[in-house]
PDB file of C-alpha atoms in Angstrom:
ATOM      1  CA  MET Z 156      -0.243   0.159  -0.350  1.00 54.00           C
ATOM      2  CA  ALA Z 157       1.483   3.660  -0.733  1.00 57.00           C
ATOM      3  CA  LYS Z 158       1.670   5.820   2.089  1.00 63.00           C
ATOM      4  CA  SER Z 159       0.029   9.099   1.592  1.00 62.00           C
ATOM      5  CA  ARG Z 160       1.533  12.621   0.846  1.00 67.00           C
ATOM      6  CA  GLY Z 161      -0.638  15.056   1.242  1.00 70.00           C
ATOM      7  CA  ILE Z 162      -1.439  18.535   0.823  1.00 68.00           C
ATOM      8  CA  SER Z 163       1.902  20.230   2.942  1.00 68.00           C
ATOM      9  CA  ALA Z 164       4.239  17.346   0.987  1.00 68.00           C
ATOM     10  CA  ASP Z 165       3.626  17.908  -2.486  1.00 72.00           C
ATOM     11  CA  ILE Z 166       3.753  21.591  -1.905  1.00 72.00           C
ATOM     12  CA  GLN Z 167       6.768  21.217  -1.567  1.00 81.00           C
ATOM     13  CA  SER Z 168       7.692  18.493  -4.093  1.00 84.00           C
ATOM     14  CA  PRO Z 169      10.068  19.498  -6.940  1.00 87.00           C
ATOM     15  CA  ARG Z 170       7.869  19.525  -9.350  1.00 90.00           C
ATOM     16  CA  THR Z 171       5.317  22.332  -7.887  1.00 89.00           C
ATOM     17  CA  LYS Z 172       9.076  24.417  -7.203  1.00 89.00           C
ATOM     18  CA  LEU Z 173       9.699  24.197 -11.142  1.00 90.00           C
ATOM     19  CA  LEU Z 174       6.511  25.658 -11.782  1.00 91.00           C
ATOM     20  CA  TYR Z 175       6.313  28.399  -9.227  1.00 89.00           C
ATOM     21  CA  LEU Z 176       9.933  29.197 -10.224  1.00 88.00           C
ATOM     22  CA  ILE Z 177       8.093  29.509 -13.808  1.00 90.00           C
ATOM     23  CA  TYR Z 178       5.100  31.147 -12.049  1.00 89.00           C
ATOM     24  CA  SER Z 179       7.636  33.756  -9.575  1.00 86.00           C
ATOM     25  CA  ALA Z 180      10.175  34.762 -12.973  1.00 87.00           C
ATOM     26  CA  SER Z 181       8.784  38.019 -14.058  1.00 86.00           C
ATOM     27  CA  ASN Z 182       5.922  38.541 -16.647  1.00 87.00           C
ATOM     28  CA  SER Z 183       5.786  33.937 -15.366  1.00 88.00           C
ATOM     29  CA  ARG Z 184       8.101  33.353 -17.877  1.00 87.00           C
ATOM     30  CA  ILE Z 185      11.392  32.474 -18.352  1.00 88.00           C
ATOM     31  CA  LYS Z 186      14.218  32.639 -21.029  1.00 89.00           C
ATOM     32  CA  ALA Z 187      14.395  29.442 -23.560  1.00 89.00           C
ATOM     33  CA  ASP Z 188      18.100  29.530 -23.445  1.00 87.00           C
ATOM     34  CA  PRO Z 189      20.318  26.630 -23.762  1.00 91.00           C
ATOM     35  CA  GLY Z 190      20.942  24.544 -20.462  1.00 87.00           C
ATOM     36  CA  VAL Z 191      18.094  26.257 -18.771  1.00 88.00           C
ATOM     37  CA  LYS Z 192      16.866  22.884 -18.226  1.00 91.00           C
ATOM     38  CA  SER Z 193      19.587  21.864 -16.780  1.00 89.00           C
ATOM     39  CA  SER Z 194      20.117  24.659 -14.501  1.00 89.00           C
ATOM     40  CA  LEU Z 195      16.745  24.653 -13.006  1.00 89.00           C
ATOM     41  CA  CYS Z 196      17.368  20.541 -12.453  1.00 89.00           C
ATOM     42  CA  SER Z 197      20.291  21.536 -10.429  1.00 86.00           C
ATOM     43  CA  ALA Z 198      18.758  24.796  -8.419  1.00 89.00           C
ATOM     44  CA  LEU Z 199      15.560  23.024  -7.525  1.00 86.00           C
ATOM     45  CA  GLY Z 200      17.739  20.127  -6.028  1.00 86.00           C
ATOM     46  CA  TYR Z 201      16.071  17.138  -8.496  1.00 89.00           C
ATOM     47  CA  LYS Z 202      17.937  14.027  -8.322  1.00 90.00           C
ATOM     48  CA  SER Z 203      18.396  13.114 -11.515  1.00 92.00           C
ATOM     49  CA  ASP Z 204      17.375  14.053 -15.025  1.00 92.00           C
ATOM     50  CA  GLY Z 205      14.949  11.498 -15.639  1.00 95.00           C
ATOM     51  CA  HIS Z 206      13.314  12.469 -13.186  1.00 95.00           C
ATOM     52  CA  PHE Z 207      12.535  17.133 -13.979  1.00 93.00           C
ATOM     53  CA  HIS Z 208      12.461  15.755 -17.674  1.00 95.00           C
ATOM     54  CA  TYR Z 209       9.508  13.959 -16.475  1.00 96.00           C
ATOM     55  CA  ASP Z 210       8.198  16.572 -14.246  1.00 95.00           C
ATOM     56  CA  TRP Z 211       9.168  19.064 -16.791  1.00 96.00           C
ATOM     57  CA  ASN Z 212       7.187  16.746 -19.525  1.00 96.00           C
ATOM     58  CA  TYR Z 213       4.102  16.590 -17.430  1.00 96.00           C
ATOM     59  CA  LEU Z 214       3.764  19.514 -16.804  1.00 96.00           C
ATOM     60  CA  MET Z 215       3.609  20.411 -20.363  1.00 96.00           C
ATOM     61  CA  ASN Z 216       1.217  17.827 -20.605  1.00 96.00           C
ATOM     62  CA  ALA Z 217      -1.038  19.199 -18.462  1.00 95.00           C
ATOM     63  CA  GLY Z 218      -0.843  23.150 -20.329  1.00 96.00           C
ATOM     64  CA  MET Z 219       0.173  24.229 -16.891  1.00 96.00           C
ATOM     65  CA  ILE Z 220       3.803  25.539 -19.030  1.00 96.00           C
ATOM     66  CA  GLU Z 221       3.994  25.494 -22.675  1.00 96.00           C
ATOM     67  CA  GLU Z 222       7.058  26.969 -25.118  1.00 95.00           C
ATOM     68  CA  LYS Z 223       6.216  29.958 -26.655  1.00 94.00           C
ATOM     69  CA  GLN Z 224       8.658  32.754 -28.819  1.00 95.00           C
ATOM     70  CA  GLY Z 225      11.913  31.468 -27.052  1.00 93.00           C
ATOM     71  CA  TYR Z 226      10.429  31.506 -23.389  1.00 92.00           C
ATOM     72  CA  TYR Z 227       9.000  28.912 -21.433  1.00 93.00           C
ATOM     73  CA  LEU Z 228       5.713  30.717 -19.317  1.00 94.00           C
ATOM     74  CA  ALA Z 229       3.152  29.554 -17.174  1.00 94.00           C
ATOM     75  CA  THR Z 230      -0.704  28.691 -18.228  1.00 94.00           C
ATOM     76  CA  GLU Z 231      -2.852  30.741 -16.595  1.00 92.00           C
ATOM     77  CA  SER Z 232      -4.274  26.988 -15.472  1.00 91.00           C
ATOM     78  CA  GLY Z 233      -0.659  26.338 -14.406  1.00 91.00           C
ATOM     79  CA  LYS Z 234      -1.084  29.864 -12.092  1.00 89.00           C
ATOM     80  CA  LYS Z 235      -4.054  29.418 -10.495  1.00 87.00           C
ATOM     81  CA  GLU Z 236      -2.727  26.317  -9.294  1.00 86.00           C
ATOM     82  CA  PHE Z 237      -1.071  29.366  -6.631  1.00 82.00           C
ATOM     83  CA  THR Z 238      -3.963  30.924  -5.949  1.00 77.00           C
ATOM     84  CA  LEU Z 239      -4.415  29.938  -2.436  1.00 72.00           C
ATOM     85  CA  GLN Z 240      -1.154  31.085  -1.705  1.00 73.00           C
ATOM     86  CA  SER Z 241      -0.828  34.398  -3.595  1.00 73.00           C
ATOM     87  CA  THR Z 242      -4.085  35.226  -1.845  1.00 70.00           C
ATOM     88  CA  ALA Z 243      -2.721  34.170   1.296  1.00 72.00           C
ATOM     89  CA  SER Z 244       0.315  36.375   0.128  1.00 73.00           C
ATOM     90  CA  ARG Z 245      -1.910  40.262  -0.807  1.00 77.00           C
ATOM     91  CA  SER Z 246      -4.207  39.043   2.952  1.00 78.00           C
ATOM     92  CA  ASN Z 247      -0.775  39.062   4.892  1.00 80.00           C
ATOM     93  CA  LEU Z 248       0.659  42.096   3.320  1.00 83.00           C
ATOM     94  CA  THR Z 249      -2.829  44.473   2.941  1.00 83.00           C
ATOM     95  CA  MET Z 250      -2.752  43.266   7.787  1.00 84.00           C
ATOM     96  CA  VAL Z 251       1.493  45.106   6.607  1.00 88.00           C
ATOM     97  CA  VAL Z 252      -0.629  47.875   4.953  1.00 86.00           C
ATOM     98  CA  ILE Z 253      -2.900  47.943   7.445  1.00 86.00           C
ATOM     99  CA  GLY Z 254      -1.128  47.680  10.516  1.00 88.00           C
ATOM    100  CA  VAL Z 255       1.406  50.637   8.900  1.00 89.00           C
ATOM    101  CA  ALA Z 256      -2.407  53.330   8.209  1.00 86.00           C
ATOM    102  CA  MET Z 257      -3.664  53.246  11.259  1.00 86.00           C
ATOM    103  CA  ILE Z 258      -0.524  53.988  13.223  1.00 90.00           C
ATOM    104  CA  PHE Z 259       0.022  56.806  10.560  1.00 88.00           C
ATOM    105  CA  PHE Z 260      -4.036  57.376  11.332  1.00 86.00           C
ATOM    106  CA  THR Z 261      -3.615  58.320  15.324  1.00 88.00           C
ATOM    107  CA  LEU Z 262      -0.729  60.676  14.764  1.00 91.00           C
ATOM    108  CA  THR Z 263      -1.641  62.317  12.375  1.00 90.00           C
ATOM    109  CA  LEU Z 264      -4.580  63.022  14.039  1.00 88.00           C
ATOM    110  CA  LYS Z 265      -3.138  63.491  17.222  1.00 90.00           C
ATOM    111  CA  LEU Z 266      -0.989  66.146  15.610  1.00 92.00           C
ATOM    112  CA  GLY Z 267      -4.234  67.314  14.178  1.00 89.00           C
ATOM    113  CA  LEU Z 268      -2.321  67.246  11.023  1.00 91.00           C
ATOM    114  CA  LEU Z 269      -5.504  65.425   9.451  1.00 86.00           C
ATOM    115  CA  PRO Z 270      -9.138  65.778   9.596  1.00 88.00           C
ATOM    116  CA  ILE Z 271     -11.430  63.020  11.363  1.00 84.00           C
ATOM    117  CA  GLU Z 272     -13.436  62.538   7.876  1.00 86.00           C
ATOM    118  CA  SER Z 273     -10.478  60.986   7.036  1.00 84.00           C
ATOM    119  CA  VAL Z 274     -11.398  57.779   9.235  1.00 82.00           C
ATOM    120  CA  LEU Z 275     -14.009  57.759   7.278  1.00 86.00           C
ATOM    121  CA  PHE Z 276     -12.385  56.909   4.278  1.00 87.00           C
ATOM    122  CA  PHE Z 277     -10.279  54.697   5.990  1.00 84.00           C
ATOM    123  CA  GLY Z 278     -12.825  52.650   6.789  1.00 85.00           C
ATOM    124  CA  VAL Z 279     -14.747  52.521   4.542  1.00 89.00           C
ATOM    125  CA  ALA Z 280     -11.445  51.263   2.498  1.00 87.00           C
ATOM    126  CA  LEU Z 281     -10.993  49.164   4.954  1.00 85.00           C
ATOM    127  CA  ILE Z 282     -14.054  47.223   4.110  1.00 89.00           C
ATOM    128  CA  LEU Z 283     -13.641  47.227   0.611  1.00 91.00           C
ATOM    129  CA  ILE Z 284     -10.527  45.324   0.858  1.00 86.00           C
ATOM    130  CA  GLY Z 285     -12.011  42.718   2.829  1.00 82.00           C
ATOM    131  CA  THR Z 286     -15.278  42.137   0.955  1.00 87.00           C
ATOM    132  CA  LEU Z 287     -12.500  41.688  -2.448  1.00 86.00           C
ATOM    133  CA  PHE Z 288     -11.176  39.068  -0.647  1.00 79.00           C
ATOM    134  CA  PHE Z 289     -14.291  37.702   0.304  1.00 80.00           C
ATOM    135  CA  ILE Z 290     -15.122  37.173  -2.884  1.00 82.00           C
ATOM    136  CA  ILE Z 291     -11.642  36.031  -4.279  1.00 76.00           C
ATOM    137  CA  SER Z 292     -11.780  33.173  -1.546  1.00 72.00           C
ATOM    138  CA  ARG Z 293     -15.967  32.163  -2.241  1.00 73.00           C
ATOM    139  CA  ARG Z 294     -14.455  31.465  -5.723  1.00 70.00           C
ATOM    140  CA  ASN Z 295     -11.940  29.860  -4.789  1.00 62.00           C
ATOM    141  CA  LYS Z 296     -13.410  27.163  -2.841  1.00 63.00           C
ATOM    142  CA  PRO Z 297     -14.195  23.504  -3.664  1.00 59.00           C
ATOM    143  CA  ALA Z 298     -17.887  23.131  -4.843  1.00 66.00           C
ATOM    144  CA  LEU Z 299     -20.138  20.108  -3.814  1.00 61.00           C
ATOM    145  CA  SER Z 300     -22.614  18.912  -5.452  1.00 73.00           C
ATOM    146  CA  SER Z 301     -25.834  19.460  -3.941  1.00 81.00           C
ATOM    147  CA  ASN Z 302     -25.907  15.825  -2.720  1.00 78.00           C
ATOM    148  CA  ALA Z 303     -22.875  16.391  -0.966  1.00 74.00           C
ATOM    149  CA  LYS Z 304     -24.429  19.487   0.423  1.00 73.00           C
ATOM    150  CA  ALA Z 305     -26.943  17.698   1.957  1.00 75.00           C
ATOM    151  CA  LEU Z 306     -24.408  15.145   3.255  1.00 76.00           C
ATOM    152  CA  LEU Z 307     -22.605  17.305   5.093  1.00 70.00           C
ATOM    153  CA  LYS Z 308     -25.401  20.015   7.211  1.00 73.00           C
ATOM    154  CA  GLU Z 309     -27.319  15.970   7.899  1.00 73.00           C
ATOM    155  CA  LEU Z 310     -23.069  14.962   9.668  1.00 68.00           C
ATOM    156  CA  ASN Z 311     -23.389  18.395  11.119  1.00 70.00           C
ATOM    157  CA  ARG Z 312     -26.524  17.579  12.732  1.00 70.00           C
ATOM    158  CA  ARG Z 313     -25.274  14.396  14.695  1.00 55.00           C
TER     159      ARG Z 313
END
């Protein structure tokens, strides 16, 4: 019986790291120069060229990466693999910005440099940003069939 890997192991797999490296590059693409694949293989710690090419072919056949106009690029399908991660990163960065803005507003209000209405504007901006993150998170949730939803309701009643 094969040992189950789990999501955490999949996220750290060489294949996911390969896709993420291309996704993270400028414009989600890298130049298809000679030796690039070999450099990727070494940089990502593949044990053999065979393992690397197996993962490369898997990503190409799955339509997650493609070679186009002299570049290897992450397709929309490949980019979607990191939607949850990028949304969480954006959310974390937003929290830091909010914290800095709150300190800034507190100091400027205390010193009388900003009118009190600026707090209203800041509150509206936070509501809009929160709504945007809520909409994005709903889109990233796995879609359950009506049968699965009914079963979930029944299981929650027990």
